[in-house]
Coordinates of C-alpha atoms in Angstrom, one line a residue:
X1172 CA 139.8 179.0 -2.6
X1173 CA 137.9 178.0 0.2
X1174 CA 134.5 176.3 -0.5
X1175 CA 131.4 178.2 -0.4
X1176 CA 128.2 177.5 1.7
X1177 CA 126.5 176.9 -1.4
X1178 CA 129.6 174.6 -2.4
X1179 CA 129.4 172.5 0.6
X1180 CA 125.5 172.1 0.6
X1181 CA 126.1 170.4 -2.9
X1182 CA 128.8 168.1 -2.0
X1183 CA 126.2 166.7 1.0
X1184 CA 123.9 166.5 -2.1
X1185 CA 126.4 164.5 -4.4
X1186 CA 127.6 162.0 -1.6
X1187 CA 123.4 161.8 -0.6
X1188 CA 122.8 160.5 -4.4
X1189 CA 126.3 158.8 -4.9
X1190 CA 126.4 156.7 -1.8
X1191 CA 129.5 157.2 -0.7
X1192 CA 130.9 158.9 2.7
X1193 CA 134.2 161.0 3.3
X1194 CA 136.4 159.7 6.1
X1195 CA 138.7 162.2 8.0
X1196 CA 142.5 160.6 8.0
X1197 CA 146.2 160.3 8.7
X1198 CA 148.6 158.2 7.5
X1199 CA 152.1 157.4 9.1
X1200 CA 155.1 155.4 8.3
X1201 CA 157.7 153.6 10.6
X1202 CA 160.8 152.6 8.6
X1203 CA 158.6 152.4 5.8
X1204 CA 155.6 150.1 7.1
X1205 CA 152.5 152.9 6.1
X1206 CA 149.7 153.1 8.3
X1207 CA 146.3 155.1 8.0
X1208 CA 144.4 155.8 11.4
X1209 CA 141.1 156.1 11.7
X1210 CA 138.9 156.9 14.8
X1211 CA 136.1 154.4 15.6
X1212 CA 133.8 157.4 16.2
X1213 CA 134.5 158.0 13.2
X1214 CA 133.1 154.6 11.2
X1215 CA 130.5 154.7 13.0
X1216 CA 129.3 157.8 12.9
X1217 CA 130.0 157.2 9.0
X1218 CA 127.8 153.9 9.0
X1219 CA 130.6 151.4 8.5
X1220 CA 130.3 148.5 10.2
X1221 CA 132.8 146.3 8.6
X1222 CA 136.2 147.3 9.2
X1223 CA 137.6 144.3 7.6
X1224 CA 136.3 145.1 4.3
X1225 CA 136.6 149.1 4.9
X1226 CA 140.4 148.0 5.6
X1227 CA 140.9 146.2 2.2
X1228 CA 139.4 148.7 0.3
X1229 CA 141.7 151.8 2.3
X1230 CA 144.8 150.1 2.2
X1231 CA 144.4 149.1 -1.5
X1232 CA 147.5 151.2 -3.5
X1233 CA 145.7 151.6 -6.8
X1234 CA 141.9 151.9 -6.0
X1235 CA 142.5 153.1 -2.0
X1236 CA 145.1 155.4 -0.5
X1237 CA 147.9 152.4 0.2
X1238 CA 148.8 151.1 3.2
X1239 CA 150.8 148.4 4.8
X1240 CA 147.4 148.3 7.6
X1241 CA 144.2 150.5 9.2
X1242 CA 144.6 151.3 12.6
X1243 CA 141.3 152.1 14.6
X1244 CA 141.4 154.1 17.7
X1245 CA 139.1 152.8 20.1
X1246 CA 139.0 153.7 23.4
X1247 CA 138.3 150.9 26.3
X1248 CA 138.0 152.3 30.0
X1249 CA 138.8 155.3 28.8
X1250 CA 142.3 154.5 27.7
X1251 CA 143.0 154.4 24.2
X1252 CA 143.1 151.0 22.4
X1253 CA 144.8 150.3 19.2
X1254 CA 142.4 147.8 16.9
X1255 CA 145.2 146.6 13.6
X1256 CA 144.1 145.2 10.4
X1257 CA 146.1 143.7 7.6
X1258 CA 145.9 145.2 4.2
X1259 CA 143.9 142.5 3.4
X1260 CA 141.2 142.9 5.7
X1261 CA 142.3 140.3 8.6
X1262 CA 142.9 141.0 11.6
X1263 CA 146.0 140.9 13.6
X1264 CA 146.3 141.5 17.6
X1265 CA 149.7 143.8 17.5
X1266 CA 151.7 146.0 15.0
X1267 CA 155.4 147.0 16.1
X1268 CA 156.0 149.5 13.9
X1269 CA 152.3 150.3 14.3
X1270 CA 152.2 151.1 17.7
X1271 CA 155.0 153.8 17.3
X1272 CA 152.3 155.3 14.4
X1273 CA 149.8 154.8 16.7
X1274 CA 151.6 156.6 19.6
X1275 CA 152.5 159.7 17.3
X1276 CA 149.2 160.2 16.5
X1277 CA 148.2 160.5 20.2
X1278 CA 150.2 162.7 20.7
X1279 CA 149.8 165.0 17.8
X1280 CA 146.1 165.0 17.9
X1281 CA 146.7 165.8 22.1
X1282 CA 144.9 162.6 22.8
X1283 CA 147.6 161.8 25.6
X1284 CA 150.2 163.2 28.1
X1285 CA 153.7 164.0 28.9
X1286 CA 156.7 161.6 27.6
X1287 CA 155.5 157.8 29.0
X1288 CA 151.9 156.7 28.8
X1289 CA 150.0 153.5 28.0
X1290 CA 148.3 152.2 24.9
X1291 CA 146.0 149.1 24.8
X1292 CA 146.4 146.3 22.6
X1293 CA 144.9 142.9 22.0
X1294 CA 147.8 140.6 23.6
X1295 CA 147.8 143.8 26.4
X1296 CA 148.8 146.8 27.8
X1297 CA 151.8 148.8 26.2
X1298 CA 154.0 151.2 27.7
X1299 CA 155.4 153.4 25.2
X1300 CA 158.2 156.4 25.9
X1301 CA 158.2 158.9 22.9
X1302 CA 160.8 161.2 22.5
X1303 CA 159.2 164.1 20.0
X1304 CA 161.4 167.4 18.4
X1305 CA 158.6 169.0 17.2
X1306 CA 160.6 171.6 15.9
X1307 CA 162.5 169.4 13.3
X1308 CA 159.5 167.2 13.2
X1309 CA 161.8 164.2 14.5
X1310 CA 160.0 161.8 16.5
X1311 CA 160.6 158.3 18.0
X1312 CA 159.5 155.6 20.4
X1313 CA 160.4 153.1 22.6
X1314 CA 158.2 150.1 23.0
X1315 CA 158.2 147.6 25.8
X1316 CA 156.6 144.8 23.8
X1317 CA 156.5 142.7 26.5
X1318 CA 157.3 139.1 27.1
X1319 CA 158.2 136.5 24.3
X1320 CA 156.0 132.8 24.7
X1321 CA 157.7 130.4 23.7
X1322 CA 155.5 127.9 25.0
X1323 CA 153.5 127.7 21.9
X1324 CA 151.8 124.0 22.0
X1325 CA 148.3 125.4 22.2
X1326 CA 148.6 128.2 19.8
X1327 CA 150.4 125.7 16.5
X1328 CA 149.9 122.2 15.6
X1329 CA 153.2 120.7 17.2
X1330 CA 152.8 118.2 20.3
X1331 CA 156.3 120.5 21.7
X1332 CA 155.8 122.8 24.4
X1333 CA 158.5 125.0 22.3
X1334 CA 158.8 124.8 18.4
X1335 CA 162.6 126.5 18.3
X1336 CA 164.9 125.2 15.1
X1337 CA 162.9 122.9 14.2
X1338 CA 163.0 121.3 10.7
X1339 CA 160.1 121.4 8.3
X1340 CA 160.1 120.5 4.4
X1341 CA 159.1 122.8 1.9
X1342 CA 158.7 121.4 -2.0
X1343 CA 161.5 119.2 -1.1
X1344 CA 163.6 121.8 0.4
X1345 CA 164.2 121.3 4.6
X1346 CA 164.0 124.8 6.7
X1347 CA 165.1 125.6 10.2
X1348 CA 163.0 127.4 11.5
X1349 CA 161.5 128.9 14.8
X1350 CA 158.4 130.2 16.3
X1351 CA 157.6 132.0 18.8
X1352 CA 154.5 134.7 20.1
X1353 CA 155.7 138.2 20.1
X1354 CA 152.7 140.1 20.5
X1355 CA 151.4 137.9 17.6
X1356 CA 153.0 134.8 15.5
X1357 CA 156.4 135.1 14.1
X1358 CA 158.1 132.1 12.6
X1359 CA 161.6 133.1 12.1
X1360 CA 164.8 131.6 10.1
X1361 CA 168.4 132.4 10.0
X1362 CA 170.2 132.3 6.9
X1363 CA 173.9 132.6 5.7
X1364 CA 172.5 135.2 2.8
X1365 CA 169.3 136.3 1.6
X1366 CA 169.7 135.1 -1.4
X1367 CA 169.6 131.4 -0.4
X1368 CA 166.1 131.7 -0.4
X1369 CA 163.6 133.2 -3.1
X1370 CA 161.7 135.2 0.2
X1371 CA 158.5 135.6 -1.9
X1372 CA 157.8 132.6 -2.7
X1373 CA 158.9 130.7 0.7
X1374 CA 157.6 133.6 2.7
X1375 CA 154.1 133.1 1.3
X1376 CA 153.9 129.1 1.4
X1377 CA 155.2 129.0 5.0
X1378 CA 152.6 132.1 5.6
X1379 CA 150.3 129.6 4.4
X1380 CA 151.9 126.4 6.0
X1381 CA 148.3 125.7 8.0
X1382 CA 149.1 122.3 8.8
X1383 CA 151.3 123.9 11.1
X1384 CA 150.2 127.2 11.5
X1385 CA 146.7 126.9 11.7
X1386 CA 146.4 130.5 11.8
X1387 CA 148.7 131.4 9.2
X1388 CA 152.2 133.1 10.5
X1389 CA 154.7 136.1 9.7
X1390 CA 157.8 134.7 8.4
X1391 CA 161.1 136.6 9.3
X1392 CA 164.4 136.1 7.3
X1393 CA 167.5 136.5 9.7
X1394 CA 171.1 137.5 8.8
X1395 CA 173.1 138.2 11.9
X1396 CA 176.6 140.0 11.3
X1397 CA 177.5 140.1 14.6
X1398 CA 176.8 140.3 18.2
X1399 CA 175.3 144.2 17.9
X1400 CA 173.8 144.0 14.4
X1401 CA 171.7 142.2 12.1
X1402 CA 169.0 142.1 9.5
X1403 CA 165.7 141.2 8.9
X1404 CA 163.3 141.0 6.1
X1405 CA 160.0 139.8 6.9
X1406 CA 156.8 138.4 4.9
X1407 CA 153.6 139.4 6.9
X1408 CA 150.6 137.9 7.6
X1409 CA 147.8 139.3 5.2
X1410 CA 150.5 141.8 3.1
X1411 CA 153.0 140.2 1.8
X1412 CA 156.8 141.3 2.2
X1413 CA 157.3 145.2 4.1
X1414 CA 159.8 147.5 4.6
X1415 CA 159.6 146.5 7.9
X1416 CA 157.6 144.6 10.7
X1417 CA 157.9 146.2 14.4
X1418 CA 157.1 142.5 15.9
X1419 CA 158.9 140.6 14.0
X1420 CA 162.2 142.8 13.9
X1421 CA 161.6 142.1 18.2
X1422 CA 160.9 137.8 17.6
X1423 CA 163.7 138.0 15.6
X1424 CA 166.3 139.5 17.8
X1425 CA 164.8 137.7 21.0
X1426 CA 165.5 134.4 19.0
X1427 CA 168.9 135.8 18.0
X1428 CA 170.1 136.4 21.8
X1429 CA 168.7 133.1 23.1
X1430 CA 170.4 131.5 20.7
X1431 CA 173.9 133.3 21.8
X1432 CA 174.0 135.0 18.6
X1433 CA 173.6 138.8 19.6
X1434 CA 174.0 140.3 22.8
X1435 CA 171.3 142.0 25.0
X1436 CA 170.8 145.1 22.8
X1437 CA 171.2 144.8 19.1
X1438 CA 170.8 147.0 16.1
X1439 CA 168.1 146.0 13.5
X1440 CA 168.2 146.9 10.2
X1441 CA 165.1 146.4 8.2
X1442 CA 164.6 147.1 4.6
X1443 CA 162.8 151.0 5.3
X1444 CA 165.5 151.9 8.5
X1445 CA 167.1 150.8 11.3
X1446 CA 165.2 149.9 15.0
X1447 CA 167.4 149.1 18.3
X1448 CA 165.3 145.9 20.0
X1449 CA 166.2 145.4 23.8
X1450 CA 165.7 142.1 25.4
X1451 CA 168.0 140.8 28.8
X1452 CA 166.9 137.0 28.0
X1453 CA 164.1 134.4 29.7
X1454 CA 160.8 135.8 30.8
X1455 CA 162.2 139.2 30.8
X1456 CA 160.2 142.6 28.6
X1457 CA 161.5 143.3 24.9
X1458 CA 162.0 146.4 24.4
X1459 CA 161.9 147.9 20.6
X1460 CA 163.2 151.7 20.0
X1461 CA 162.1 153.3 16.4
X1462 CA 161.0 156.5 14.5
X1463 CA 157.4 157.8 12.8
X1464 CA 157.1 160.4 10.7
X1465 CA 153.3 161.8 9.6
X1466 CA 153.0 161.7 5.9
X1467 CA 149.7 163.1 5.3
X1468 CA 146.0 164.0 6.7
X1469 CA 143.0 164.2 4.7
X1470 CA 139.3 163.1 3.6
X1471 CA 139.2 159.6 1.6
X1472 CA 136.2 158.9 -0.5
X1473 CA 133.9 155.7 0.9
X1474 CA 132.2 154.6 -1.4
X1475 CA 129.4 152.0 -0.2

């Protein structure tokens, strides 16, 4: 049953007296990395001012609604802006498999359009080229994620202009491993089978390697079949290991073609799906091709 103006006037009462606020939602996945999206308007008009803490408490699976990150839309000159937090409540500049959320929710909520249009991020502005069947509710997007750096002496503790296969130690154990910036920091190793390497435990003590990586890192585990497919599993930054990381799917396959491993476009499969990343080599775009599917809208509970 629909609720009553007498029902309504004693929710406002209840959420007066119980300090809390309700938050209008929608929560996406991209090959299983789960979003919720917010609108800044929204938190502000709600009172929150820390979206840090507001992200934490979201994102939480038991006390929250669960989510791999919070994604707030602002708008900056007029354009729409994608603002990404961790699980945990930290910031990070870019989300991959984010982005492609972020992109179906413009266009559900009519925020953009036509097929190509531009969404700023932190590192900068994205173009994004969706290809939506609304009928069978089938939707997917192609990224260009812009250029890899791989100059990387001023963003890590390393006296190298480029930190590529380098060897670091551990608990006794030596790792190859890589990093570059791909719309944020990716460290990335290549192994010979998963199962060399317990990927919880190394994925969080090289996440929080800071004599190194001073701002902590994603770490991406890389097996590479052959030259048109390979697999990633990657520990994030601020929540732990995913079903799949947009960014690091792309740092992982640019590493993999600059290293002659793959060729120029190569199929990714990550532990929720499968994404196609793009990328011709040297200072040229990456280009990263995934789906998104909308997995529920609502009002969550905020209680101050």
């Amino acid at each position: 049953s629909f609720p009553t103006r007498r029902s309504s006037d004693l929710l406002q009462k209840i959420k007066i007296k119980g300090g809390f606020e309700m938050l209008k939602f929608e929560k996406y996945q991209g090959a299983g990395n789960d979003f919720i999206i917010v609108t800044e308007r929204e938190l502000i008009e709600k009172g929150i001012p820390e979206y840090g803490e507001f992200a934490s408490q979201v994102c939480d699976r038991h006390f929250g609604i669960g989510a791999d990150g919070l994604i707030i839309l602002k708008y900056v000159a007029s354009m729409p802006f994608m603002f990404f937090f961790n699980g945990d409540g930290s910031q990070a500049p870019m989300c991959g498999n984010g982005i492609r959320c972020f992109s179906h929710y413009l266009v559900n909520n009519h925020l953009v359009e036509g097929d190509e249009f531009v969404v700023k991020t932190v590192p900068g502005d994205l173009m994004i080229r969706v290809n939506y069947d609304e009928e069978k509710d089938d939707f997917s997007a192609r990224v260009n994620m812009g250029k890899p750096v791989f100059n990387v002496k001023e963003l890590i503790n390393t006296e190298k202009e480029q930190f590529l296969r380098e060897k670091i130690n551990i608990d006794g154990t030596e790792i190859e491993i890589s990093y570059i910036f791909m719309g944020t920091d990716h460290s990335v190793i290549f192994v010979n089978d998963f199962n060399d390497y317990n990927i919880d435990e190394f994925g969080k003590k090289i996440e929080n390697y800071t004599d190194l990586f001073p701002k902590k890192v994603n770490v991406n585990f890389v097996k590479v079949y052959d030259k048109k497919h390979m697999e990633v599993i990657t520990w994030e930054r601020g929540a732990g290991r995913t079903l799949a990381c947009g960014t690091g799917a792309t740092a992982s396959a640019v590493l993999a073609k600059t290293f002659g491993f793959t060729d120029e476009k190569v199929n990714v499969k990550v532990p929720g799906g499968q994404l196609v990343i793009e990328y011709e080599g040297g200072e040229n775009d990456a280009f990263m091709t995934g789906p998104s599917e909308k997995i529920a809208e609502g009002l969550y509970k905020y209680q101050r």
